[in-house]
C-alpha cells in the first residue's frame, strides 16, 4: 500500500492511496520480467542474425575449400565435395517456397575425404499428403559445391516427434543434429548452390538473415511491457479510496 499526498491550491490537500490489489500485483510481477526477457531475447536474436549476415558477406569473396572437420564448423564456408549419394533421405514436411507447398530434401552424401555429410538438395513441390514425392538418387561419382549453413533455431512443436525406421523419412522440422545422428553423418547442413548437379529448387542463402523480424518482435514485447506498467498504475490508483479534502478553516 502506497500513499501519495499532493498539496493543491486553496489550502486543499489530496490524499491518494495506491491499492492495485494482490491479484493484479501478482500478475504484474509475473508478466513484467517475462515480457522484458522476451524483448531482450529478440534483441539478441537480431544481433546474432546481423553477425551471421556479416560473416556471409565476408565469405562471398572466398573460394571453395577442401572439406575438413574445421571447415565443416565454419558458417557459410563453401566446400568442394567429391563422392556419391547414399539412398538415406529426409523430407521436411509442411514447407512453402515461392508460393508452393512441399518438402525440403536432405540426403546423405559420402565425400571421399570426410565421409558422410548431410546435403540440402533443395525444395520439391507436392500437394499429395498420402505419398512422398519421388526424388531420384543421383548415381555415380559427383563433384559438388555446397555451403555450410548455420543452425538458426528450431520451430517449436507439440509432443515428441517420432520417426519411422524406413527411408525416406518424413519429418516435421530440420533437426540437423538428430538427422545427422540418425544417418551417422557430420552434424552440419551443407546447402547446394544453384546450378550444382543434383540440386532441386535451391534453398535460399541470404533471405533469412535479416534482423527486421526480430526488431519488430522486440518492439512488440517492449510495447506490451509499457502497456502493462501503465495499466498497473492506472488500476492501482483507480481502485484507491476517493480523494478527500479537509474542511477549510474559516
Coordinates of C-alpha atoms in Angstrom, one line a residue:
X1 CA 0.0 0.0 0.0
X2 CA 1.4 3.4 -1.0
X3 CA 0.1 6.8 -0.1
X4 CA 0.7 9.9 -2.1
X5 CA 0.0 13.4 -0.6
X6 CA -0.4 16.2 -3.0
X7 CA -0.7 19.8 -1.9
X8 CA -3.1 21.8 -4.0
X9 CA -4.0 25.5 -4.1
X10 CA -6.5 27.0 -1.7
X11 CA -5.1 25.0 1.2
X12 CA -6.6 21.8 -0.1
X13 CA -4.7 18.5 0.3
X14 CA -5.3 15.5 -1.9
X15 CA -4.5 12.1 -0.4
X16 CA -4.3 9.2 -2.8
X17 CA -3.6 5.5 -2.0
X18 CA -2.1 3.1 -4.5
X19 CA -4.0 -0.1 -4.0
X20 CA -3.8 -2.4 -7.0
X21 CA -4.7 -5.5 -5.0
X22 CA -2.7 -8.6 -4.6
X23 CA -4.1 -10.4 -7.7
X24 CA -3.0 -7.6 -10.0
X25 CA 0.3 -7.2 -8.2
X26 CA 1.0 -10.9 -8.6
X27 CA 0.1 -10.8 -12.3
X28 CA 2.3 -7.7 -12.8
X29 CA 5.3 -9.4 -11.0
X30 CA 5.0 -12.4 -13.2
X31 CA 4.4 -10.8 -16.6
X32 CA 6.8 -7.8 -16.3
X33 CA 10.0 -9.8 -16.2
X34 CA 8.6 -12.3 -18.8
X35 CA 7.9 -9.5 -21.3
X36 CA 11.3 -7.9 -20.7
X37 CA 13.0 -11.2 -21.1
X38 CA 11.2 -11.9 -24.4
X39 CA 12.1 -8.5 -25.7
X40 CA 15.8 -8.9 -24.8
X41 CA 15.8 -12.4 -26.4
X42 CA 14.6 -10.9 -29.7
X43 CA 17.2 -8.2 -29.5
X44 CA 19.9 -10.9 -29.0
X45 CA 18.5 -12.9 -31.9
X46 CA 18.6 -9.8 -34.1
X47 CA 22.3 -9.3 -33.1
X48 CA 23.0 -12.9 -34.0
X49 CA 21.4 -12.6 -37.4
X50 CA 23.4 -9.4 -38.1
X51 CA 26.6 -11.2 -37.1
X52 CA 25.8 -14.1 -39.4
X53 CA 25.0 -11.7 -42.3
X54 CA 28.4 -10.1 -41.8
X55 CA 30.1 -13.5 -41.9
X56 CA 28.1 -14.4 -45.0
X57 CA 29.2 -11.3 -46.8
X58 CA 32.8 -11.9 -45.8
X59 CA 32.7 -15.5 -47.1
X60 CA 31.4 -14.4 -50.5
X61 CA 34.9 -13.5 -51.7
X62 CA 36.5 -16.8 -50.6
X63 CA 37.0 -19.7 -52.9
X64 CA 35.5 -23.1 -52.0
X65 CA 37.8 -25.2 -49.8
X66 CA 38.6 -28.8 -49.5
X67 CA 36.3 -30.3 -46.7
X68 CA 37.9 -30.8 -43.3
X69 CA 36.5 -31.1 -39.8
X70 CA 37.5 -27.5 -39.2
X71 CA 35.9 -26.2 -42.4
X72 CA 32.6 -28.1 -41.6
X73 CA 32.3 -26.0 -38.5
X74 CA 32.7 -22.6 -40.2
X75 CA 29.3 -21.0 -41.1
X76 CA 29.0 -20.1 -44.8
X77 CA 32.2 -21.8 -45.8
X78 CA 31.9 -23.1 -49.4
X79 CA 33.3 -26.6 -49.8
X80 CA 34.3 -28.7 -52.8
X81 CA 32.9 -32.2 -52.4
X82 CA 33.7 -35.4 -54.3
X83 CA 31.9 -38.6 -53.8
X84 CA 28.5 -40.2 -54.2
X85 CA 25.0 -40.1 -52.8
X86 CA 23.5 -42.7 -50.5
X87 CA 19.8 -43.5 -50.5
X88 CA 19.1 -42.2 -47.0
X89 CA 16.9 -39.2 -47.4
X90 CA 14.9 -36.9 -45.1
X91 CA 11.9 -34.9 -46.3
X92 CA 10.9 -31.9 -44.2
X93 CA 7.1 -31.7 -44.4
X94 CA 4.8 -28.6 -44.5
X95 CA 7.2 -26.3 -46.2
X96 CA 6.5 -23.4 -48.6
X97 CA 8.7 -22.0 -51.3
X98 CA 7.7 -19.4 -53.8
X99 CA 4.0 -19.9 -53.0
X100 CA 4.1 -23.7 -53.4
X101 CA 3.8 -26.3 -50.6
X102 CA 6.1 -29.3 -50.5
X103 CA 9.3 -30.6 -48.9
X104 CA 12.9 -29.7 -48.2
X105 CA 15.0 -32.6 -49.3
X106 CA 18.1 -33.7 -47.3
X107 CA 20.2 -36.6 -48.5
X108 CA 23.4 -38.3 -47.3
X109 CA 26.5 -37.8 -49.5
X110 CA 29.7 -39.7 -48.8
X111 CA 32.7 -37.4 -49.5
X112 CA 36.0 -39.0 -50.3
X113 CA 37.8 -37.0 -47.6
X114 CA 35.5 -36.5 -44.6
X115 CA 32.9 -39.3 -45.1
X116 CA 29.2 -38.9 -44.8
X117 CA 27.7 -35.4 -44.8
X118 CA 24.1 -34.1 -44.9
X119 CA 23.2 -32.3 -48.2
X120 CA 20.3 -29.9 -48.5
X121 CA 19.3 -30.6 -52.1
X122 CA 16.6 -28.0 -52.1
X123 CA 12.8 -27.9 -52.4
X124 CA 10.4 -30.2 -54.2
X125 CA 6.7 -29.2 -54.6
X126 CA 4.0 -31.7 -53.7
X127 CA 0.3 -31.4 -52.7
X128 CA -0.1 -35.2 -52.2
X129 CA -0.4 -35.8 -48.4
X130 CA -0.7 -39.5 -48.8
X131 CA 2.5 -40.2 -50.6
X132 CA 6.0 -38.7 -50.5
X133 CA 7.3 -37.3 -53.8
X134 CA 9.5 -39.5 -55.9
X135 CA 13.0 -37.9 -55.7
X136 CA 15.6 -39.9 -57.6
X137 CA 19.0 -40.6 -56.0
X138 CA 21.8 -39.5 -58.4
X139 CA 24.1 -42.3 -59.4
X140 CA 27.8 -42.4 -59.9
X141 CA 30.6 -40.2 -58.6
X142 CA 29.8 -36.4 -58.4
X143 CA 31.7 -33.2 -57.7
X144 CA 29.6 -30.7 -55.8
X145 CA 30.0 -27.2 -54.3
X146 CA 28.0 -26.8 -51.1
X147 CA 28.0 -24.2 -48.3
X148 CA 28.0 -24.9 -44.6
X149 CA 24.7 -23.4 -43.3
X150 CA 24.4 -22.3 -39.7
X151 CA 21.6 -23.5 -37.5
X152 CA 19.1 -20.7 -36.9
X153 CA 16.9 -22.4 -34.3
X154 CA 14.2 -25.0 -34.5
X155 CA 10.5 -24.2 -34.7
X156 CA 8.5 -25.3 -31.7
X157 CA 6.5 -28.5 -31.9
X158 CA 3.9 -30.2 -29.6
X159 CA 4.8 -33.6 -28.2
X160 CA 7.6 -35.9 -29.3
X161 CA 8.4 -36.3 -32.9
X162 CA 8.5 -40.0 -33.8
X163 CA 10.4 -41.0 -36.9
X164 CA 9.9 -44.2 -38.9
X165 CA 12.6 -46.7 -39.4
X166 CA 12.3 -46.9 -43.2
X167 CA 13.7 -44.5 -45.8
X168 CA 12.9 -41.8 -46.9
X169 CA 11.8 -40.3 -43.6
X170 CA 9.0 -37.7 -43.4
X171 CA 9.9 -35.3 -40.6
X172 CA 8.3 -32.1 -39.4
X173 CA 11.4 -29.9 -38.8
X174 CA 15.0 -29.9 -39.9
X175 CA 16.7 -31.0 -36.7
X176 CA 20.2 -31.3 -38.2
X177 CA 21.7 -32.8 -35.0
X178 CA 19.1 -35.6 -34.9
X179 CA 19.2 -36.2 -38.6
X180 CA 23.0 -36.5 -38.6
X181 CA 22.9 -38.9 -35.6
X182 CA 20.2 -41.0 -37.4
X183 CA 22.3 -41.3 -40.5
X184 CA 25.8 -41.3 -39.0
X185 CA 26.8 -38.1 -40.8
X186 CA 28.6 -34.9 -39.8
X187 CA 26.3 -32.6 -37.7
X188 CA 26.2 -29.8 -40.3
X189 CA 23.9 -28.8 -43.1
X190 CA 25.5 -28.3 -46.5
X191 CA 23.4 -26.3 -48.9
X192 CA 23.8 -27.0 -52.6
X193 CA 24.4 -23.9 -54.6
X194 CA 22.2 -23.1 -57.7
X195 CA 23.4 -24.9 -60.8
X196 CA 25.1 -27.8 -59.0
X197 CA 24.5 -31.4 -60.1
X198 CA 21.5 -33.0 -58.2
X199 CA 20.2 -29.7 -56.9
X200 CA 16.4 -29.3 -56.9
X201 CA 14.9 -25.9 -56.3
X202 CA 17.8 -24.3 -54.4
X203 CA 17.4 -23.3 -50.8
X204 CA 17.8 -19.6 -50.2
X205 CA 21.1 -18.2 -48.9
X206 CA 20.6 -14.7 -47.6
X207 CA 16.9 -14.1 -47.3
X208 CA 16.5 -15.5 -43.8
X209 CA 19.5 -13.5 -42.3
X210 CA 17.7 -10.2 -41.9
X211 CA 17.1 -8.9 -38.4
X212 CA 14.0 -6.9 -39.3
X213 CA 11.6 -9.6 -38.0
X214 CA 13.4 -9.7 -34.6
X215 CA 13.4 -5.9 -34.2
X216 CA 9.7 -5.9 -34.8
X217 CA 9.1 -8.6 -32.3
X218 CA 11.3 -6.8 -29.7
X219 CA 9.3 -3.6 -30.2
X220 CA 6.1 -5.6 -29.7
X221 CA 7.3 -7.1 -26.4
X222 CA 8.7 -3.9 -25.1
X223 CA 5.5 -2.1 -26.1
X224 CA 3.4 -4.6 -24.1
X225 CA 5.8 -4.0 -21.2
X226 CA 4.9 -0.3 -21.2
X227 CA 1.2 -1.0 -21.6
X228 CA 1.4 -3.4 -18.6
X229 CA 3.1 -0.8 -16.4
X230 CA 0.7 2.0 -17.3
X231 CA -2.3 -0.3 -16.8
X232 CA -0.9 -1.4 -13.4
X233 CA -0.5 2.2 -12.3
X234 CA -3.9 3.2 -13.6
X235 CA -5.8 0.4 -11.8
X236 CA -3.8 0.9 -8.6
X237 CA -5.0 4.5 -8.3
X238 CA -8.4 3.8 -9.8
X239 CA -9.1 1.3 -7.0
X240 CA -7.9 3.6 -4.3
X241 CA -10.2 5.5 -1.9
X242 CA -11.9 8.6 -3.2
X243 CA -9.9 11.7 -2.8
X244 CA -10.8 13.6 0.4
X245 CA -10.4 17.2 1.2
X246 CA -10.3 18.6 4.7
X247 CA -12.8 21.3 5.7
X248 CA -11.4 24.7 5.0
X249 CA -10.5 26.9 8.0
X250 CA -12.9 29.7 8.5

